PDB file of C-alpha atoms in Angstrom:
ATOM      1  CA  MET A   1      14.352  59.613  15.493  1.00 46.00           C
ATOM      2  CA  THR A   2      17.347  60.939  18.358  1.00 48.00           C
ATOM      3  CA  GLU A   3      14.889  60.905  21.189  1.00 48.00           C
ATOM      4  CA  TYR A   4      14.284  57.198  20.702  1.00 48.00           C
ATOM      5  CA  ALA A   5      17.804  56.815  21.253  1.00 50.00           C
ATOM      6  CA  SER A   6      19.302  59.429  24.372  1.00 54.00           C
ATOM      7  CA  HIS A   7      19.351  58.098  27.471  1.00 57.00           C
ATOM      8  CA  ASP A   8      16.414  60.302  29.239  1.00 58.00           C
ATOM      9  CA  THR A   9      13.895  58.868  26.902  1.00 52.00           C
ATOM     10  CA  ASP A  10      10.702  57.087  29.078  1.00 55.00           C
ATOM     11  CA  TYR A  11      10.407  53.927  26.687  1.00 48.00           C
ATOM     12  CA  ALA A  12       7.717  53.036  28.577  1.00 50.00           C
ATOM     13  CA  ALA A  13       5.846  55.889  26.307  1.00 49.00           C
ATOM     14  CA  VAL A  14       7.477  55.369  23.424  1.00 49.00           C
ATOM     15  CA  VAL A  15       4.913  52.279  21.505  1.00 49.00           C
ATOM     16  CA  GLU A  16       4.919  51.160  17.510  1.00 55.00           C
ATOM     17  CA  ARG A  17       1.004  51.836  16.995  1.00 59.00           C
ATOM     18  CA  GLU A  18       1.300  50.243  13.765  1.00 60.00           C
ATOM     19  CA  PRO A  19      -1.831  50.014  11.572  1.00 62.00           C
ATOM     20  CA  GLY A  20      -3.506  47.191  11.924  1.00 61.00           C
ATOM     21  CA  ASP A  21      -3.454  46.489   7.591  1.00 70.00           C
ATOM     22  CA  ILE A  22       0.860  46.239   7.626  1.00 74.00           C
ATOM     23  CA  LEU A  23       0.105  43.819  10.694  1.00 73.00           C
ATOM     24  CA  SER A  24      -1.829  41.780   8.572  1.00 75.00           C
ATOM     25  CA  ARG A  25       0.115  42.083   5.386  1.00 81.00           C
ATOM     26  CA  ASN A  26       3.123  40.944   8.087  1.00 82.00           C
ATOM     27  CA  LEU A  27       1.610  38.164   9.116  1.00 81.00           C
ATOM     28  CA  ARG A  28       0.302  36.771   5.603  1.00 84.00           C
ATOM     29  CA  VAL A  29       4.171  37.038   4.507  1.00 88.00           C
ATOM     30  CA  ALA A  30       5.165  35.206   7.633  1.00 87.00           C
ATOM     31  CA  ALA A  31       2.679  32.872   7.123  1.00 87.00           C
ATOM     32  CA  TYR A  32       4.183  31.966   3.482  1.00 89.00           C
ATOM     33  CA  LEU A  33       7.369  31.893   4.563  1.00 92.00           C
ATOM     34  CA  TRP A  34       6.664  29.458   7.449  1.00 91.00           C
ATOM     35  CA  SER A  35       4.380  27.524   5.057  1.00 91.00           C
ATOM     36  CA  SER A  36       7.399  27.266   2.739  1.00 92.00           C
ATOM     37  CA  ALA A  37      10.137  26.293   5.673  1.00 93.00           C
ATOM     38  CA  THR A  38       7.933  23.991   6.886  1.00 93.00           C
ATOM     39  CA  ALA A  39       7.579  21.904   3.985  1.00 92.00           C
ATOM     40  CA  PHE A  40      11.165  21.700   2.505  1.00 93.00           C
ATOM     41  CA  PHE A  41      11.918  20.524   5.930  1.00 93.00           C
ATOM     42  CA  PHE A  42       9.801  17.161   5.439  1.00 93.00           C
ATOM     43  CA  VAL A  43      11.535  17.190   2.284  1.00 92.00           C
ATOM     44  CA  ALA A  44      14.690  15.100   3.912  1.00 91.00           C
ATOM     45  CA  PHE A  45      12.120  12.568   5.621  1.00 88.00           C
ATOM     46  CA  LEU A  46      10.592  11.900   1.986  1.00 90.00           C
ATOM     47  CA  PHE A  47      13.806  11.294   0.029  1.00 90.00           C
ATOM     48  CA  ALA A  48      15.205   9.096   2.703  1.00 88.00           C
ATOM     49  CA  TYR A  49      11.812   7.399   1.755  1.00 86.00           C
ATOM     50  CA  PHE A  50      12.390   6.708  -1.078  1.00 87.00           C
ATOM     51  CA  TYR A  51      15.992   6.730  -1.250  1.00 86.00           C
ATOM     52  CA  LEU A  52      16.181   3.704   1.661  1.00 83.00           C
ATOM     53  CA  LYS A  53      13.107   2.067   0.063  1.00 83.00           C
ATOM     54  CA  SER A  54      14.495   1.712  -3.418  1.00 86.00           C
ATOM     55  CA  LEU A  55      18.042   1.008  -2.303  1.00 83.00           C
ATOM     56  CA  ASN A  56      17.061  -1.385   0.288  1.00 77.00           C
ATOM     57  CA  SER A  57      20.356  -2.952   1.586  1.00 71.00           C
ATOM     58  CA  ASP A  58      20.091  -6.992   2.259  1.00 70.00           C
ATOM     59  CA  HIS A  59      16.128  -6.730   2.081  1.00 74.00           C
ATOM     60  CA  GLN A  60      16.508  -4.237   5.346  1.00 73.00           C
ATOM     61  CA  TRP A  61      13.579  -2.030   4.256  1.00 78.00           C
ATOM     62  CA  LYS A  62      11.026  -3.795   6.359  1.00 75.00           C
ATOM     63  CA  PRO A  63      12.236  -6.938   7.768  1.00 78.00           C
ATOM     64  CA  LYS A  64      10.104  -9.551   9.397  1.00 80.00           C
ATOM     65  CA  GLY A  65       8.109  -7.901  12.691  1.00 74.00           C
ATOM     66  CA  VAL A  66       7.954  -4.351  11.743  1.00 78.00           C
ATOM     67  CA  SER A  67       4.263  -3.676  10.705  1.00 82.00           C
ATOM     68  CA  LEU A  68       3.415  -0.396  11.383  1.00 85.00           C
ATOM     69  CA  PRO A  69      -0.104   0.333  13.506  1.00 86.00           C
ATOM     70  CA  THR A  70      -2.433   1.319  10.086  1.00 87.00           C
ATOM     71  CA  GLY A  71      -5.429   2.214  12.165  1.00 90.00           C
ATOM     72  CA  TRP A  72      -3.708   4.302  15.105  1.00 92.00           C
ATOM     73  CA  GLY A  73      -1.882   6.151  12.425  1.00 90.00           C
ATOM     74  CA  THR A  74      -5.331   6.557  10.687  1.00 93.00           C
ATOM     75  CA  ALA A  75      -6.505   7.753  13.938  1.00 95.00           C
ATOM     76  CA  VAL A  76      -3.896  10.068  13.808  1.00 95.00           C
ATOM     77  CA  VAL A  77      -4.093  11.648  10.624  1.00 95.00           C
ATOM     78  CA  VAL A  78      -8.706  11.647  10.631  1.00 96.00           C
ATOM     79  CA  CYS A  79      -8.283  14.138  13.846  1.00 96.00           C
ATOM     80  CA  VAL A  80      -5.225  16.284  11.835  1.00 96.00           C
ATOM     81  CA  VAL A  81      -7.066  16.679   8.597  1.00 97.00           C
ATOM     82  CA  VAL A  82     -10.970  17.335  10.657  1.00 97.00           C
ATOM     83  CA  SER A  83      -9.454  19.977  12.740  1.00 97.00           C
ATOM     84  CA  ALA A  84      -8.230  21.579   8.909  1.00 96.00           C
ATOM     85  CA  VAL A  85     -12.116  21.441   7.981  1.00 96.00           C
ATOM     86  CA  LEU A  86     -12.759  23.399  11.185  1.00 96.00           C
ATOM     87  CA  VAL A  87     -10.424  25.609  11.576  1.00 95.00           C
ATOM     88  CA  ALA A  88     -10.812  26.919   7.991  1.00 94.00           C
ATOM     89  CA  TRP A  89     -14.948  26.253   8.505  1.00 95.00           C
ATOM     90  CA  GLY A  90     -14.038  28.769  11.632  1.00 92.00           C
ATOM     91  CA  SER A  91     -12.511  31.270   9.088  1.00 90.00           C
ATOM     92  CA  VAL A  92     -15.521  32.094   7.760  1.00 90.00           C
ATOM     93  CA  ASP A  93     -17.615  32.318  10.443  1.00 88.00           C
ATOM     94  CA  GLN A  94     -14.592  35.280  11.890  1.00 86.00           C
ATOM     95  CA  LYS A  95     -15.437  36.867   8.221  1.00 84.00           C
ATOM     96  CA  ALA A  96     -18.709  37.369   8.849  1.00 84.00           C
ATOM     97  CA  ASP A  97     -18.550  38.501  12.341  1.00 81.00           C
ATOM     98  CA  ARG A  98     -20.255  34.941  13.839  1.00 86.00           C
ATOM     99  CA  ARG A  99     -17.032  34.872  16.206  1.00 85.00           C
ATOM    100  CA  PRO A 100     -18.930  32.519  18.552  1.00 88.00           C
ATOM    101  CA  LEU A 101     -19.503  30.092  15.832  1.00 91.00           C
ATOM    102  CA  TRP A 102     -15.887  30.324  15.062  1.00 91.00           C
ATOM    103  CA  ARG A 103     -15.019  29.715  18.547  1.00 92.00           C
ATOM    104  CA  LEU A 104     -16.463  26.540  19.049  1.00 94.00           C
ATOM    105  CA  LYS A 105     -15.429  25.507  16.433  1.00 95.00           C
ATOM    106  CA  GLY A 106     -11.096  26.180  17.059  1.00 94.00           C
ATOM    107  CA  LEU A 107     -11.506  25.336  20.549  1.00 96.00           C
ATOM    108  CA  VAL A 108     -12.749  21.297  18.871  1.00 97.00           C
ATOM    109  CA  ALA A 109     -10.230  21.783  16.703  1.00 97.00           C
ATOM    110  CA  LEU A 110      -7.328  22.142  19.267  1.00 96.00           C
ATOM    111  CA  VAL A 111      -9.154  19.171  21.558  1.00 97.00           C
ATOM    112  CA  LEU A 112      -8.370  16.998  18.081  1.00 97.00           C
ATOM    113  CA  MET A 113      -5.219  18.489  17.375  1.00 97.00           C
ATOM    114  CA  LEU A 114      -4.607  17.719  20.823  1.00 97.00           C
ATOM    115  CA  VAL A 115      -6.180  13.560  20.398  1.00 97.00           C
ATOM    116  CA  ALA A 116      -3.434  13.309  17.692  1.00 96.00           C
ATOM    117  CA  VAL A 117      -0.379  14.010  19.647  1.00 96.00           C
ATOM    118  CA  ILE A 118      -1.723  11.645  21.819  1.00 96.00           C
ATOM    119  CA  LEU A 119      -3.410   8.945  19.624  1.00 95.00           C
ATOM    120  CA  GLN A 120       0.435   9.167  17.990  1.00 94.00           C
ATOM    121  CA  ILE A 121       2.044   8.480  21.381  1.00 94.00           C
ATOM    122  CA  VAL A 122      -0.131   5.403  21.488  1.00 93.00           C
ATOM    123  CA  ALA A 123       0.409   4.403  17.694  1.00 91.00           C
ATOM    124  CA  TRP A 124       4.614   4.709  18.801  1.00 91.00           C
ATOM    125  CA  THR A 125       3.070   2.050  22.156  1.00 89.00           C
ATOM    126  CA  HIS A 126       1.954  -0.210  19.692  1.00 86.00           C
ATOM    127  CA  ALA A 127       4.398  -0.530  17.083  1.00 83.00           C
ATOM    128  CA  GLY A 128       6.537  -2.860  18.534  1.00 79.00           C
ATOM    129  CA  PHE A 129       9.204  -2.228  16.933  1.00 82.00           C
ATOM    130  CA  GLY A 130      12.478   0.255  17.424  1.00 80.00           C
ATOM    131  CA  PRO A 131      13.907   2.836  15.276  1.00 80.00           C
ATOM    132  CA  THR A 132      16.910   0.441  14.707  1.00 80.00           C
ATOM    133  CA  ASN A 133      14.660  -2.402  12.975  1.00 81.00           C
ATOM    134  CA  GLY A 134      15.156  -1.290   9.481  1.00 79.00           C
ATOM    135  CA  GLY A 135      15.114   1.415   6.898  1.00 82.00           C
ATOM    136  CA  LEU A 136      11.575   1.916   7.286  1.00 84.00           C
ATOM    137  CA  ALA A 137      11.424   1.862  11.241  1.00 85.00           C
ATOM    138  CA  SER A 138      13.692   4.717  11.609  1.00 88.00           C
ATOM    139  CA  VAL A 139      11.835   6.740   8.788  1.00 88.00           C
ATOM    140  CA  PHE A 140       8.965   6.598  10.930  1.00 89.00           C
ATOM    141  CA  PHE A 141       9.860   7.298  14.050  1.00 91.00           C
ATOM    142  CA  GLY A 142      11.816  10.086  12.885  1.00 91.00           C
ATOM    143  CA  TRP A 143       8.478  11.791  10.737  1.00 92.00           C
ATOM    144  CA  THR A 144       6.252  11.181  13.324  1.00 93.00           C
ATOM    145  CA  SER A 145       8.139  12.343  15.808  1.00 93.00           C
ATOM    146  CA  LEU A 146       9.134  15.899  14.636  1.00 95.00           C
ATOM    147  CA  TYR A 147       5.672  15.540  12.722  1.00 95.00           C
ATOM    148  CA  VAL A 148       4.045  15.571  16.848  1.00 96.00           C
ATOM    149  CA  LEU A 149       6.271  18.913  17.192  1.00 95.00           C
ATOM    150  CA  PHE A 150       4.914  20.916  14.436  1.00 96.00           C
ATOM    151  CA  VAL A 151       1.663  20.284  15.039  1.00 96.00           C
ATOM    152  CA  VAL A 152       2.050  20.758  19.181  1.00 96.00           C
ATOM    153  CA  GLY A 153       3.477  24.633  18.186  1.00 95.00           C
ATOM    154  CA  SER A 154       0.654  24.811  15.745  1.00 95.00           C
ATOM    155  CA  MET A 155      -1.271  24.012  18.509  1.00 96.00           C
ATOM    156  CA  PHE A 156       0.043  27.215  20.517  1.00 96.00           C
ATOM    157  CA  TRP A 157      -0.331  29.124  17.895  1.00 93.00           C
ATOM    158  CA  LEU A 158      -4.066  28.754  17.565  1.00 95.00           C
ATOM    159  CA  GLU A 159      -4.502  28.969  21.559  1.00 94.00           C
ATOM    160  CA  THR A 160      -2.874  32.350  21.121  1.00 91.00           C
ATOM    161  CA  ILE A 161      -5.535  33.411  18.321  1.00 91.00           C
ATOM    162  CA  LEU A 162      -8.727  31.592  20.625  1.00 92.00           C
ATOM    163  CA  ALA A 163      -7.647  33.592  23.620  1.00 89.00           C
ATOM    164  CA  THR A 164      -6.837  37.155  21.932  1.00 83.00           C
ATOM    165  CA  SER A 165     -10.495  36.372  20.235  1.00 85.00           C
ATOM    166  CA  PHE A 166     -12.325  35.203  24.126  1.00 86.00           C
ATOM    167  CA  ARG A 167     -10.545  38.592  25.490  1.00 81.00           C
ATOM    168  CA  TYR A 168     -12.199  41.021  23.255  1.00 76.00           C
ATOM    169  CA  ARG A 169     -14.751  38.924  23.227  1.00 74.00           C
ATOM    170  CA  ASN A 170     -17.233  42.015  24.013  1.00 72.00           C
ATOM    171  CA  GLU A 171     -15.686  44.114  21.819  1.00 66.00           C
ATOM    172  CA  PRO A 172     -17.129  45.439  18.166  1.00 61.00           C
ATOM    173  CA  PHE A 173     -16.545  43.439  14.825  1.00 61.00           C
ATOM    174  CA  ARG A 174     -14.997  46.194  13.297  1.00 60.00           C
ATOM    175  CA  GLY A 175     -13.145  49.362  15.443  1.00 58.00           C
ATOM    176  CA  ALA A 176     -12.490  47.999  18.436  1.00 59.00           C
ATOM    177  CA  LYS A 177     -11.707  50.859  21.663  1.00 61.00           C
ATOM    178  CA  VAL A 178      -9.194  48.917  23.510  1.00 62.00           C
ATOM    179  CA  GLU A 179      -7.001  50.482  26.487  1.00 60.00           C
ATOM    180  CA  PRO A 180      -3.728  51.865  25.580  1.00 57.00           C
ATOM    181  CA  GLY A 181      -1.264  49.522  26.246  1.00 54.00           C
ATOM    182  CA  ASP A 182      -4.106  46.620  26.880  1.00 55.00           C
ATOM    183  CA  ALA A 183      -2.769  44.975  23.784  1.00 54.00           C
ATOM    184  CA  ALA A 184       0.325  44.367  25.333  1.00 52.00           C
ATOM    185  CA  GLY A 185       0.026  43.486  28.713  1.00 53.00           C
ATOM    186  CA  ASP A 186       1.403  46.715  29.831  1.00 55.00           C
ATOM    187  CA  ALA A 187      -0.854  48.742  31.849  1.00 58.00           C
ATOM    188  CA  ASP A 188       1.891  51.684  32.231  1.00 59.00           C
ATOM    189  CA  ARG A 189       2.229  52.041  28.459  1.00 56.00           C
ATOM    190  CA  GLN A 190       0.651  55.253  27.007  1.00 57.00           C
ATOM    191  CA  GLY A 191       0.321  54.395  24.418  1.00 57.00           C
ATOM    192  CA  GLN A 192      -1.986  51.273  22.198  1.00 58.00           C
ATOM    193  CA  ASP A 193       0.574  48.703  20.566  1.00 58.00           C
ATOM    194  CA  ILE A 194      -1.405  47.610  17.863  1.00 62.00           C
ATOM    195  CA  GLU A 195      -4.272  49.808  16.805  1.00 62.00           C
ATOM    196  CA  ASN A 196      -7.072  47.402  16.691  1.00 65.00           C
ATOM    197  CA  PRO A 197      -6.184  43.245  18.038  1.00 66.00           C
ATOM    198  CA  VAL A 198      -9.692  42.660  16.751  1.00 71.00           C
ATOM    199  CA  ASP A 199      -9.397  43.839  13.410  1.00 72.00           C
ATOM    200  CA  LEU A 200      -4.993  41.643  13.728  1.00 77.00           C
ATOM    201  CA  ASN A 201      -7.131  38.881  15.314  1.00 79.00           C
ATOM    202  CA  ILE A 202      -9.174  37.673  11.512  1.00 83.00           C
ATOM    203  CA  ALA A 203      -5.724  38.356   9.965  1.00 84.00           C
ATOM    204  CA  GLU A 204      -3.672  35.769  12.311  1.00 88.00           C
ATOM    205  CA  LEU A 205      -6.121  33.259  11.998  1.00 90.00           C
ATOM    206  CA  SER A 206      -6.885  33.510   8.834  1.00 90.00           C
ATOM    207  CA  ALA A 207      -2.300  32.979   8.299  1.00 91.00           C
ATOM    208  CA  PHE A 208      -2.933  30.058  10.875  1.00 93.00           C
ATOM    209  CA  THR A 209      -5.828  28.255   8.275  1.00 94.00           C
ATOM    210  CA  GLN A 210      -3.264  28.382   5.700  1.00 92.00           C
ATOM    211  CA  TYR A 211      -0.351  27.366   7.153  1.00 94.00           C
ATOM    212  CA  TRP A 212      -2.637  24.426   8.805  1.00 95.00           C
ATOM    213  CA  ALA A 213      -3.586  22.851   5.835  1.00 95.00           C
ATOM    214  CA  ILE A 214       0.276  22.830   4.783  1.00 95.00           C
ATOM    215  CA  VAL A 215       0.323  20.664   8.301  1.00 95.00           C
ATOM    216  CA  ALA A 216      -2.807  18.358   7.457  1.00 96.00           C
ATOM    217  CA  GLY A 217      -1.538  17.869   3.642  1.00 95.00           C
ATOM    218  CA  ILE A 218       2.025  17.026   5.061  1.00 94.00           C
ATOM    219  CA  GLY A 219       0.053  14.203   7.372  1.00 94.00           C
ATOM    220  CA  VAL A 220      -2.247  12.985   4.567  1.00 95.00           C
ATOM    221  CA  LEU A 221       1.427  12.611   2.599  1.00 93.00           C
ATOM    222  CA  THR A 222       2.383  10.751   5.940  1.00 91.00           C
ATOM    223  CA  TRP A 223      -0.117   8.153   5.686  1.00 92.00           C
ATOM    224  CA  LEU A 224      -0.369   7.372   2.527  1.00 91.00           C
ATOM    225  CA  LEU A 225       3.614   6.659   2.515  1.00 90.00           C
ATOM    226  CA  LEU A 226       3.772   5.186   5.967  1.00 88.00           C
ATOM    227  CA  TYR A 227       0.845   3.227   6.364  1.00 86.00           C
ATOM    228  CA  LEU A 228      -0.915   2.436   2.749  1.00 82.00           C
ATOM    229  CA  ILE A 229       2.083   2.113   0.390  1.00 81.00           C
ATOM    230  CA  SER A 230       5.267   0.919   2.200  1.00 69.00           C
TER     231      SER A 230
END
């Protein structure tokens, strides 16, 4: 190991070259952890919802004039749920080596996620009240604002998976041959950082499918509590 710490080491030639099964397992574990962290993050809003509603100080939980835009909220959750179904369906296609179908479903899912963000912004403009107009208004704006941030982050993750799939679309499903440094985007690398980015893309999509299902489930819970039960 001393050669890696030497001042004379050519770090351009040092590569990890981790096997695909190790990276795939790491992605699955990371997806479990990130899904759990996301779910617990929104527990704070769940607590605020029930606490403020039960307290209802001076009847300010839902004062007169506070009416949530149910139609827009419903449109948002429909886009999110449909995109989650498409991603899960596309993951099945990818594992069955129907990659063109997966890329089509992935693109549609990505567009639906963008539409959900736009619709949520429209919902805010049609609310007719602000975050200071009672407990429900505060929870509504806080919950939906941060939910949109998680959707935008998920869009970036899905976009990177799609980009990798398009980049290696002409490679065989198994045993793809990539040039040294190609997966890292560094043409000067003398070795491969990842043994097979095509195989890794399968694991990454599986991890994202699990995480996006959790986010979509949170979206359904958001819709039920804020728009139907409140």
